[in-house]
Coordinates of C-alpha atoms in Angstrom, one line a residue:
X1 CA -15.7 11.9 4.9
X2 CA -11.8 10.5 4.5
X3 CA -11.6 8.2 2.0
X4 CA -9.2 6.7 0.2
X5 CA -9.2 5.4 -3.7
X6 CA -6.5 3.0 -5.3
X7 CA -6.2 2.7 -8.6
X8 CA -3.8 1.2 -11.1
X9 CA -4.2 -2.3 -10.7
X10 CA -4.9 -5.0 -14.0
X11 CA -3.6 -7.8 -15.8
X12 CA -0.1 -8.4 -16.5
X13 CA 2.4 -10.7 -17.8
X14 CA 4.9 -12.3 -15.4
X15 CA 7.9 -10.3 -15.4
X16 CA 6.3 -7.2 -15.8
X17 CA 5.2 -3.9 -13.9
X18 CA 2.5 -2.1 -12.6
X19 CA 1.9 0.9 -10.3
X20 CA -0.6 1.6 -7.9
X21 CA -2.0 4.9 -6.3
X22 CA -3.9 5.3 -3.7
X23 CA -5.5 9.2 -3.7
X24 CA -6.9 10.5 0.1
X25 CA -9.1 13.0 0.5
X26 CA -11.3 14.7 3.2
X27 CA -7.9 14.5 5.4
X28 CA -4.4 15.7 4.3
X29 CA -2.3 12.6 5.6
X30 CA 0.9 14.3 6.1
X31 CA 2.7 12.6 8.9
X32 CA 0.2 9.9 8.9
X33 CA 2.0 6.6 7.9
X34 CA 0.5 4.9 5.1
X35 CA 0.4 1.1 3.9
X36 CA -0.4 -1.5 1.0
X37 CA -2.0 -4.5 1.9
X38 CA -2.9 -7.4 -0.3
X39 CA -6.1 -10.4 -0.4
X40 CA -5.6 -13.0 -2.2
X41 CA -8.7 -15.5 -2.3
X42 CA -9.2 -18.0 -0.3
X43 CA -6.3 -16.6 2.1
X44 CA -6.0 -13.4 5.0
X45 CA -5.2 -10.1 4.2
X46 CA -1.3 -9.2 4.0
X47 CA 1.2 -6.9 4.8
X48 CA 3.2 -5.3 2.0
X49 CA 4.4 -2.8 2.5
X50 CA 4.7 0.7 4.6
X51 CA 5.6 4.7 4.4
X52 CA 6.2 6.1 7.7
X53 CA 5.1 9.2 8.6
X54 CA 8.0 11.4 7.7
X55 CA 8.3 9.9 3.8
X56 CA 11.9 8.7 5.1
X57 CA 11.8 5.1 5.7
X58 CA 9.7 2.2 3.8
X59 CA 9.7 -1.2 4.7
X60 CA 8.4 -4.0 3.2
X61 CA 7.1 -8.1 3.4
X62 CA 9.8 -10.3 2.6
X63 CA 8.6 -11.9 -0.7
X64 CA 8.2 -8.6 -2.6
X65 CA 11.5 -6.7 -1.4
X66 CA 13.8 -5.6 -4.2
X67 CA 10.4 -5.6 -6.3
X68 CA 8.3 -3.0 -4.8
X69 CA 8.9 0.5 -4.4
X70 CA 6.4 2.8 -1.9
X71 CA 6.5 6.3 -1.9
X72 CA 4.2 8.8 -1.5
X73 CA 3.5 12.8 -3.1
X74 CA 2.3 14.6 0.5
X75 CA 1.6 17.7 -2.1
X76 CA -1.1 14.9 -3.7
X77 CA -1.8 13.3 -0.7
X78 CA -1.1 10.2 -2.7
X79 CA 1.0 6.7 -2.0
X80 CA 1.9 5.1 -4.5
X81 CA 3.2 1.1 -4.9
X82 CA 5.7 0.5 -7.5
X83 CA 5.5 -3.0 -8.4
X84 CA 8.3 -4.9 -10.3
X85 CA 8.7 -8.2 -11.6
X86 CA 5.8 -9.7 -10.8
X87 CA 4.9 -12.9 -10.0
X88 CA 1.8 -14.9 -10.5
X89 CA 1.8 -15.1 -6.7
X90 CA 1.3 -11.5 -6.4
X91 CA -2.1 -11.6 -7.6
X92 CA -4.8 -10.7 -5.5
X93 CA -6.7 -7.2 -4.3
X94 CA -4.5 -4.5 -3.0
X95 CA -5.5 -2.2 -0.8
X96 CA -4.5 1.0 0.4
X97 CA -4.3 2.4 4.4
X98 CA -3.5 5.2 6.6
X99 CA -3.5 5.7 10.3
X100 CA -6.2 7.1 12.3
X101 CA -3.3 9.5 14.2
X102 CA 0.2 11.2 13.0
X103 CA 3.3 10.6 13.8
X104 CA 4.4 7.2 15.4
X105 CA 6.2 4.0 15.0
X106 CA 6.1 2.4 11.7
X107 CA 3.0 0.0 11.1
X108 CA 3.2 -3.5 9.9
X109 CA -0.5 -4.7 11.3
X110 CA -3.9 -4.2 10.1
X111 CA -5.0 -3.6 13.2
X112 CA -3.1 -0.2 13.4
X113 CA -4.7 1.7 10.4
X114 CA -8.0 3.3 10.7
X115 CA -8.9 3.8 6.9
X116 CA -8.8 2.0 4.4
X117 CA -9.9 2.1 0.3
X118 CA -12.0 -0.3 -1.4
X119 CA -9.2 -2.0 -3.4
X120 CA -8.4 -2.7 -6.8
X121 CA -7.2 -6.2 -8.4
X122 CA -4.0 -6.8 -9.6
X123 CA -3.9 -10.1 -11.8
X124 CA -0.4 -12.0 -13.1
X125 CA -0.3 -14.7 -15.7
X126 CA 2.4 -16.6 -16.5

């Protein structure tokens, strides 16, 4: 019943800017924390970035910092990943994920989010 559905990706130019939203439903995820993830192919899944549970603290992978902006709309039950500047090496599949429980430490593995959406691509040229 909980699922979760990004949208927002595409193609872009390098240098430009894209966001991404990531709508839940069949859960309110209020003081769940929620993530981004990223696949490029050929290579693992990533960490991108993270909204703790209270909506105060974000933290993000090194390569995208001062680029990428999450936030998230509890009254939407939507996260959203601001994306800036991009890079060709920011394509790939972008997934969105929440935790399985509230509250918590903030959460930088895979392992520690119980859903997840079905992604949507995200393409640079240069």
């Amino acid at each position: 019943q909980v699922q979760l559905v990004e949208s927002g990706g595409g193609l872009v130019q390098a240098g430009g800017s894209l966001r991404l939203s990531c709508s839940a439903s069949g859960r309110t995820f209020t003081n769940y924390a929620m993530g981004w993830f990223r696949q490029a192919p050929g290579r693992e899944r990533e960490f991108v970035a993270v909204r703790n549970w209270s909506g105060d603290r974000t933290s993000y992978v090194d390569s995208v910092k001062g680029r990428f902006t999450c936030s998230r709309d509890n009254a939407k039950n939507t996260v959203y990943l601001q994306m800036n500047s991009l890079k060709p090496e920011d394509t790939g599949v972008y997934y969105c994920a929440a935790a399985g429980s509230p509250y918590g430490r903030m959460r930088y593995g895979a392992d520690e989010y119980a859903y997840w959406g079905r992604g949507t691509q995200v393409t640079v040229s240069s």
